[in-house]
Short mmCIF file of C-alpha atoms in Angstrom, two decimals:
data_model
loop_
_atom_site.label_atom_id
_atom_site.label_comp_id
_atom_site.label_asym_id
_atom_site.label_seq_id
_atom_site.Cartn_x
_atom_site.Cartn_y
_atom_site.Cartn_z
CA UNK A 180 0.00 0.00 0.00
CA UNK A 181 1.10 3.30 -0.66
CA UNK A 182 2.35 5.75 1.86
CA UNK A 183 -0.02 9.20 2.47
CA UNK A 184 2.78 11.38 1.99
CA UNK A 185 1.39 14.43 3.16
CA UNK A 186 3.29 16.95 5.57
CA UNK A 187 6.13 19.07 5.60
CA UNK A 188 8.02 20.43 8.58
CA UNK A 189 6.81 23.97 10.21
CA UNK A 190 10.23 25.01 10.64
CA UNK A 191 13.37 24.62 8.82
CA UNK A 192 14.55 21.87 11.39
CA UNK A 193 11.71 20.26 12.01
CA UNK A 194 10.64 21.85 14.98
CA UNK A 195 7.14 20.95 16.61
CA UNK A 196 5.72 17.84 17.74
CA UNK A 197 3.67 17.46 15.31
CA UNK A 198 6.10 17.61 12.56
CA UNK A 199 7.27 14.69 10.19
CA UNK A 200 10.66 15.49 10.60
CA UNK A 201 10.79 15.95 14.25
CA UNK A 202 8.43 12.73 14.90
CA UNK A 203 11.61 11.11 12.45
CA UNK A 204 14.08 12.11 14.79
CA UNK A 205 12.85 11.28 17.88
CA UNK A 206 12.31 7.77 16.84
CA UNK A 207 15.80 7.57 16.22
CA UNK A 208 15.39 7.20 12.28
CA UNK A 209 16.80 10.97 11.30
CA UNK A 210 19.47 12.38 12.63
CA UNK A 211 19.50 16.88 12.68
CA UNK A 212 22.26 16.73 9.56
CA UNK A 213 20.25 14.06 7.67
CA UNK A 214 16.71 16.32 7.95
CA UNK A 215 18.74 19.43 6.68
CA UNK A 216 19.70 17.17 3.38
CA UNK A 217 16.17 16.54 3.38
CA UNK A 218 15.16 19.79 3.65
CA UNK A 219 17.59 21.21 0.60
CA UNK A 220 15.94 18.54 -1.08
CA UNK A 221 12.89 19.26 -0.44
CA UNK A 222 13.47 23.02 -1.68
CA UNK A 223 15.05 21.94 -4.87
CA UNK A 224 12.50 19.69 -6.00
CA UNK A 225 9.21 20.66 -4.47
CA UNK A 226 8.42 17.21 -3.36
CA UNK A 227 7.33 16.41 0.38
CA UNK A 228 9.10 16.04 3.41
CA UNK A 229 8.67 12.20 3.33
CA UNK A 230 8.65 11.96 -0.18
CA UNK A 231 12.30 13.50 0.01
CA UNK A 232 13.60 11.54 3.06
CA UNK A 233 12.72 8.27 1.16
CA UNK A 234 14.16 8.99 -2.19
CA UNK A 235 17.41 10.01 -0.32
CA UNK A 236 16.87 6.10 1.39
CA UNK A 237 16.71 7.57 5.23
CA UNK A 238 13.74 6.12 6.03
CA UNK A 239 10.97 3.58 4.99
CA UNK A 240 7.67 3.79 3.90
CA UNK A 241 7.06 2.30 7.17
CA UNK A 242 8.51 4.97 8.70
CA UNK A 243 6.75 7.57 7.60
CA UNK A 244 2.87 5.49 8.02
CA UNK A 245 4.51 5.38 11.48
CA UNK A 246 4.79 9.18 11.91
CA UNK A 247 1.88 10.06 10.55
CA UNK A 248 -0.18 7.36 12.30
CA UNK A 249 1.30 9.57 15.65
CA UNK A 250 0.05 12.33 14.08
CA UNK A 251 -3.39 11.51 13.98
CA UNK A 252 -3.12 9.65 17.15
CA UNK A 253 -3.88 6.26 15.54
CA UNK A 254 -1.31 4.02 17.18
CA UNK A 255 -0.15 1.11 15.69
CA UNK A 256 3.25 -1.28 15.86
CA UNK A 257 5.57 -1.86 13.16
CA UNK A 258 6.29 -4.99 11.62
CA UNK A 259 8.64 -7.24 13.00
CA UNK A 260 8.29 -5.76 16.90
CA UNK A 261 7.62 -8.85 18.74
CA UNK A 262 5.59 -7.52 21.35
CA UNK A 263 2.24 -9.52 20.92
CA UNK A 264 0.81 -12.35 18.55
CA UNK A 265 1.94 -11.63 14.99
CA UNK A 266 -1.64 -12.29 14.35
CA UNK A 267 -2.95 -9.66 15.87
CA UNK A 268 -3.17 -8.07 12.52
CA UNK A 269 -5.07 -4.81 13.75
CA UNK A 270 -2.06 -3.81 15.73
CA UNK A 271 0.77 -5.09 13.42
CA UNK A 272 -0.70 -3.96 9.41
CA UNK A 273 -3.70 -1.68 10.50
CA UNK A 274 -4.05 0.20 6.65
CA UNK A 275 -4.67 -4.40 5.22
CA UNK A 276 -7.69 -4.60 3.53
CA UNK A 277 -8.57 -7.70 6.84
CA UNK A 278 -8.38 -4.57 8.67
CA UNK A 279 -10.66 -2.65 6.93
CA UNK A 280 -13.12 -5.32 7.38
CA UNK A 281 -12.79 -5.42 11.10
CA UNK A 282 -13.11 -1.79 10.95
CA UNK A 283 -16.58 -1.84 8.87
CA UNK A 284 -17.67 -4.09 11.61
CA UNK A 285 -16.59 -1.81 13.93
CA UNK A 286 -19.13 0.72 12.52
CA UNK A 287 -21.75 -1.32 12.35
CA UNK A 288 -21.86 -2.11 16.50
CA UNK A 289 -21.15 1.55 17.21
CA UNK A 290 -24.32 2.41 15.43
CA UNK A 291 -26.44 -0.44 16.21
CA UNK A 292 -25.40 -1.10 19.85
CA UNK A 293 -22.84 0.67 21.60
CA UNK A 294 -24.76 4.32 20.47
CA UNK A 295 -28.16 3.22 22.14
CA UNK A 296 -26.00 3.33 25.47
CA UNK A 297 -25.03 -0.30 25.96
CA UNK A 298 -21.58 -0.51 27.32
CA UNK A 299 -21.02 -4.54 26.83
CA UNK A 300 -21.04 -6.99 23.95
CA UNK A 301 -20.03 -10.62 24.43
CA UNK A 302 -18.70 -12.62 21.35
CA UNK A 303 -19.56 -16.24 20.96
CA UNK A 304 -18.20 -18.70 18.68
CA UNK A 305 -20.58 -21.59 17.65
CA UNK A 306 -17.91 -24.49 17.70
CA UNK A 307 -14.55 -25.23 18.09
CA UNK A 308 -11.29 -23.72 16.45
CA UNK A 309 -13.64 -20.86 14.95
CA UNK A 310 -10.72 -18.10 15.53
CA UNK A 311 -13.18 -15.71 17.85
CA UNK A 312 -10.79 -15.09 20.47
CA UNK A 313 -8.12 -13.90 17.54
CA UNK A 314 -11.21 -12.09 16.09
CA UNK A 315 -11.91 -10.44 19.45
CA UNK A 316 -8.20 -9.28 20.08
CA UNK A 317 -8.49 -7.52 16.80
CA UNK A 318 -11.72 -6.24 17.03
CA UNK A 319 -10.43 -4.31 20.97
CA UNK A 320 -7.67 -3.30 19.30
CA UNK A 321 -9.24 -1.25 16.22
CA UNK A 322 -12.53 -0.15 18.98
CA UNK A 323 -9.09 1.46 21.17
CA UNK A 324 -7.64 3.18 17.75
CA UNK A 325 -11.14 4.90 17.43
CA UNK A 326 -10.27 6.95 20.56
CA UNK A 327 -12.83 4.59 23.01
CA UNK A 328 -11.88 3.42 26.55
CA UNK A 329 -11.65 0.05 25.64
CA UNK A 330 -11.42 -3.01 27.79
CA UNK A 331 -11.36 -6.91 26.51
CA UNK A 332 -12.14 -9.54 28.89
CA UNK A 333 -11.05 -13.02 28.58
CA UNK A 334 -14.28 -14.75 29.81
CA UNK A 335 -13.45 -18.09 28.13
CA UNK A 336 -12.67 -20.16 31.49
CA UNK A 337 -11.56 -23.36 29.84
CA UNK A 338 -8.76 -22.19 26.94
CA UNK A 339 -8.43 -18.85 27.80
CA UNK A 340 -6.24 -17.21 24.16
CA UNK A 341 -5.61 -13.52 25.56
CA UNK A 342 -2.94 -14.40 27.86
CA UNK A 343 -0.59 -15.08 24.97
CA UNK A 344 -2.21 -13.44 22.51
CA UNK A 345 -0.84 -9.97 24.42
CA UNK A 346 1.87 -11.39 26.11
CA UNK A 347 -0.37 -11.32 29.59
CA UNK A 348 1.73 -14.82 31.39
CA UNK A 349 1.22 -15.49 35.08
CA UNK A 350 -1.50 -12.75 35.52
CA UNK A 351 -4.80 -12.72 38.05
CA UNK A 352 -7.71 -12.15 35.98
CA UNK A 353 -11.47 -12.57 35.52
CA UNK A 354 -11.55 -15.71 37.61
CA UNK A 355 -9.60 -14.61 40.27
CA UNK A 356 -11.64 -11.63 40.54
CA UNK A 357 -14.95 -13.46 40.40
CA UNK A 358 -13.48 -15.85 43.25
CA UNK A 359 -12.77 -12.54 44.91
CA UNK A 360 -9.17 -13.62 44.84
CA UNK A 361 -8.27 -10.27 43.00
CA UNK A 362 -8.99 -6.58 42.38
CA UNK A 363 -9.01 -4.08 39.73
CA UNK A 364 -5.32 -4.52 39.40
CA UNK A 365 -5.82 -7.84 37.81
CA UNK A 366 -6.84 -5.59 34.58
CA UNK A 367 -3.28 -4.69 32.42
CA UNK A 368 -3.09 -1.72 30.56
CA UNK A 369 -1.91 -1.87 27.05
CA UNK A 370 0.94 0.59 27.16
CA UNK A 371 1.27 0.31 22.99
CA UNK A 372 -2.61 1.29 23.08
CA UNK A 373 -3.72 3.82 25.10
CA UNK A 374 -7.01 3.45 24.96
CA UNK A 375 -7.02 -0.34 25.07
CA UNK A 376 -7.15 -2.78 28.64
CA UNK A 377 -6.94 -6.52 28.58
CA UNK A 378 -8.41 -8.82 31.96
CA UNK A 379 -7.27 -12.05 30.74
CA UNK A 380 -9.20 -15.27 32.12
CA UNK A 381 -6.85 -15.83 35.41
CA UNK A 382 -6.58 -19.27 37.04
CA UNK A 383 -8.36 -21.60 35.13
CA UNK A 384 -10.89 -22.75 37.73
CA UNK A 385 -12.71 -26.08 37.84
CA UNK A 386 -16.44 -25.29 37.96
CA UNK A 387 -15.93 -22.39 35.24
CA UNK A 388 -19.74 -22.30 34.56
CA UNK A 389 -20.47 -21.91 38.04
CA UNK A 390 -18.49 -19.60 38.89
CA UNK A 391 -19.42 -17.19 35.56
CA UNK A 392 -23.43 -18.04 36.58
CA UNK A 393 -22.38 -16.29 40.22
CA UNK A 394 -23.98 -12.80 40.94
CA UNK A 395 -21.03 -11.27 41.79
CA UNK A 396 -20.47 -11.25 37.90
CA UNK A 397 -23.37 -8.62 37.64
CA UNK A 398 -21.06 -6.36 40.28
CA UNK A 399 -18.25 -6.52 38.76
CA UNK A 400 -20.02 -6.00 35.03
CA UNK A 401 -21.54 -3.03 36.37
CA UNK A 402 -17.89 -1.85 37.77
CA UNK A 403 -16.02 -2.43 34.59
CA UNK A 404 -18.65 -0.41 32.47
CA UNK A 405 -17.80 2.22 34.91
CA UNK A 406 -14.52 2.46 34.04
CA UNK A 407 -14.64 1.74 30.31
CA UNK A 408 -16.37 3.28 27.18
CA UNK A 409 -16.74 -0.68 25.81
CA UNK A 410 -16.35 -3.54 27.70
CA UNK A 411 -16.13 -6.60 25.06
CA UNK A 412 -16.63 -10.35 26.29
CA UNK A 413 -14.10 -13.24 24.59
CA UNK A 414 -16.37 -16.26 25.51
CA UNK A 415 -15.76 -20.18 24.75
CA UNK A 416 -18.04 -21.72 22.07
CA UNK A 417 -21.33 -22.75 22.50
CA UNK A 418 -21.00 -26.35 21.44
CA UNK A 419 -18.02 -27.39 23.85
CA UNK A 420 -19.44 -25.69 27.18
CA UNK A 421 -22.84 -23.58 28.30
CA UNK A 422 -20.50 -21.21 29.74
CA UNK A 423 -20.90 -18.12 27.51
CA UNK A 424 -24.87 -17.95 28.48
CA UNK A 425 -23.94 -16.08 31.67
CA UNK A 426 -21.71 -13.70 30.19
CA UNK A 427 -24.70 -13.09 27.58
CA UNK A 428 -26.87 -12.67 29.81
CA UNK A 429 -24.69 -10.01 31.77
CA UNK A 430 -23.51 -8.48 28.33
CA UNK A 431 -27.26 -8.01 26.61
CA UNK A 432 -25.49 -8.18 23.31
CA UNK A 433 -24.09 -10.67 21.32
CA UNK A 434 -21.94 -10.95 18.14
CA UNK A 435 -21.86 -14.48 16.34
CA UNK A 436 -18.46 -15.24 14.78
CA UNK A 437 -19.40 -18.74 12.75
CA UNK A 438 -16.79 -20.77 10.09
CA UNK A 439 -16.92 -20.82 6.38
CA UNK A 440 -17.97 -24.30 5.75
CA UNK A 441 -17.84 -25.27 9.31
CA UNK A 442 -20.65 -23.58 10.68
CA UNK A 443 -24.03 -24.73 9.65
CA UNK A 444 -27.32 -22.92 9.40
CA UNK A 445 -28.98 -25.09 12.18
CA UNK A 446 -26.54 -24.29 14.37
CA UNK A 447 -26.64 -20.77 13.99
CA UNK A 448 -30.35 -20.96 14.43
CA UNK A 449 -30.40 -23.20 17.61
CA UNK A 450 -27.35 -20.38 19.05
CA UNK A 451 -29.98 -17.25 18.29
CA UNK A 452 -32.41 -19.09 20.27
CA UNK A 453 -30.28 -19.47 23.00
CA UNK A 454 -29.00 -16.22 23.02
CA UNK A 455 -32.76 -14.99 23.51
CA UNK A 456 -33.46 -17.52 26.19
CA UNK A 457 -30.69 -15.49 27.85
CA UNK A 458 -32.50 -11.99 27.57
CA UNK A 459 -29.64 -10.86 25.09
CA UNK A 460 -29.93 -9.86 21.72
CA UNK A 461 -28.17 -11.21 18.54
CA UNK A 462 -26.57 -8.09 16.77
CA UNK A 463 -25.23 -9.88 13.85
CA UNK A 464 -22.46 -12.48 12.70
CA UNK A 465 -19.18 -12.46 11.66
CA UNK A 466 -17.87 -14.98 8.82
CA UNK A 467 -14.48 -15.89 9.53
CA UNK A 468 -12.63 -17.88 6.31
CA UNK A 469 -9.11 -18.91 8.42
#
C-alpha cells in the first residue's frame, strides 16, 4: 500500500511535535544533519518532506505510516516488533484490507449497539477452532484506535487465548476476581494502546460455569462499564461448554463469529435461540474464512 505522503516540517529543522521530521528524529530514524539534506531537497524539487527523506533512502515507507499514524493519534506497531501475537493483525498492518473489514464491523456495533447506550457486547463462537478469540483481540484493538476506553475480557474459562495473545503470562484475571481472589489490578493496561485494557481469564478454575453463573459477575459488570467506554466479552463456544450464556446474559449483546464451511445454518439458528433464552440480543455475525 502506498504511503499518504502528506506533511512538511513547520520550521526549517523540524521543529514541533507534530512535525514529520521531528516525529523522524525522535524515533531515532533521522538524525538533525540528515533532515537538513532533506530539507535542501525538499526546496530543490518541491516534493514532500517524506517523499524527500525516502528517495534520499533515510527512512521507509514504514517509517513515515509510522509518523503520521502519531500524528493523527492512531497508534499502531511496526512490523517485525515482537511484542504480541503476529496475528494480531489490527495492531501489526492496520491500513490491510482484513483490517478494513474489522473496521466496517466496527461501525456497524457503534451504530447499532454501543450508540443506544449499551456498554457490553459478548462474542460467541458456535464451535470449536472458529478463531473468535483472535477475532476479538483484533476487534479491541481497532474499537481502542477509534479513541474509546476500551477493555477486553477473557471470559473463556476453559482455553483462555488472551494471555498469549498480548503477552499477559502469570497474571490474576477474571476468575480470580470473580473468586474474589483479585482486584481491579488484575486488569493490564496496554501501554502500545492507550485506549485499550486486557483482563485475561486468570486461574483456570474447575467449575468455570459456576463460577461465571455467580452474581457477583453482575457487580463486577456493572464496575467495569464504569470504568470503560466498551467492555467486550471473549467467551468459549457454545458447542463445547454452556458457559458463555452467563456472560450473555450479563452483556445483553451478542456478536456471532461462525466458520466458512464449518458452521451450519442449524446451528446458527439453535445459538440465536439461545441467546434470547438469555434476555440478550443477537446483533449480527461475523464470517471468519481462516
Amino acid at each position: 500500500m502506498n504511503s499518504p505522503l502528506h506533511f512538511n516540517p513547520a520550521s526549517p529543522h523540524g521543529v514541533g511535535d507534530a512535525t514529520i521530521g521531528a516525529l523522524l528524529q525522535e524515533a531515532g530514524k533521522l538524525t538533525p544533519e540528515n533532515t537538513d539534506a532533506v530539507l535542501r531537497m525538499q526546496e530543490e524539487t518541491g516534493v514532500r518532506f517524506g517523499e524527500a527523506a525516502q528517495a534520499l533512502g533515510m527512512v521507509s515507507a514504514a517509517d513515515i505510516q509510522q509518523v503520521l499514524a502519531r500524528q493523527f493519534d492512531y497508534p499502531y506497531i511496526p512490523a517485525g516488533d515482537k511484542v504480541f501475537s503476529s496475528r494480531l493483525v489490527a495492531a501489526y498492518d492496520p491500513f490491510s484490507r482484513q483490517v478494513e473489514k474489522l473496521r466496517a464491523v466496527r461501525g456497524q456495533l457503534m451504530l447499532r449497539w454501543f450508540a443506544r447506550g449499551h456498554k457490553s457486547l459478548a462474542i460467541v463462537g458456535v464451535e470449536p477452532g472458529s478463531g473468535t478469540s483472535l477475532f476479538a483481540a483484533n476487534l479491541a484493538v481497532v474499537f481502542s484506535q477509534l479513541g474509546q476506553n476500551t477493555l477486553l475480557v477473557d471470559a473463556n474459562l476453559r482455553q483462555p487465548a488472551q494471555h498469549e495473545i498480548f503477552n499477559l503470562q502469570g497474571k490474576s484475571g477474571l476468575s480470580d476476581m470473580l473468586a474474589g481472589r483479585a482486584t481491579m489490578a488484575a486488569v493490564t493496561r496496554i501501554d502500545a494502546f492507550e485506549s485499550l485494557a486486557v483482563l485475561g481469564a486468570g486461574t483456570l478454575p474447575p467449575n468455570p460455569a459456576e463460577l461465571l453463573a455467580r452474581k457477583d459477575f453482575t457487580g463486577l459488570n456493572a464496575q467495569l462499564e464504569a470504568l470503560h467506554d466498551i467492555v467486550l466479552y471473549d467467551t468459549s463456544d457454545v458447542l463445547t461448554a454452556h458457559d458463555s450464556l452467563p456472560v450473555m446474559a450479563r452483556a445483553r449483546g451478542v456478536l456471532l463469529v461462525v466458520h466458512r464451511n464449518a458452521t451450519s445454518l442449524y446451528e446458527v439458528a439453535a445459538l440465536s435461540e439461545q441467546v434470547r433464552y438469555a434476555g440478550a440480543e443477537v446483533l449480527g455475525s461475523v464470517l471468519l474464512e481462516f
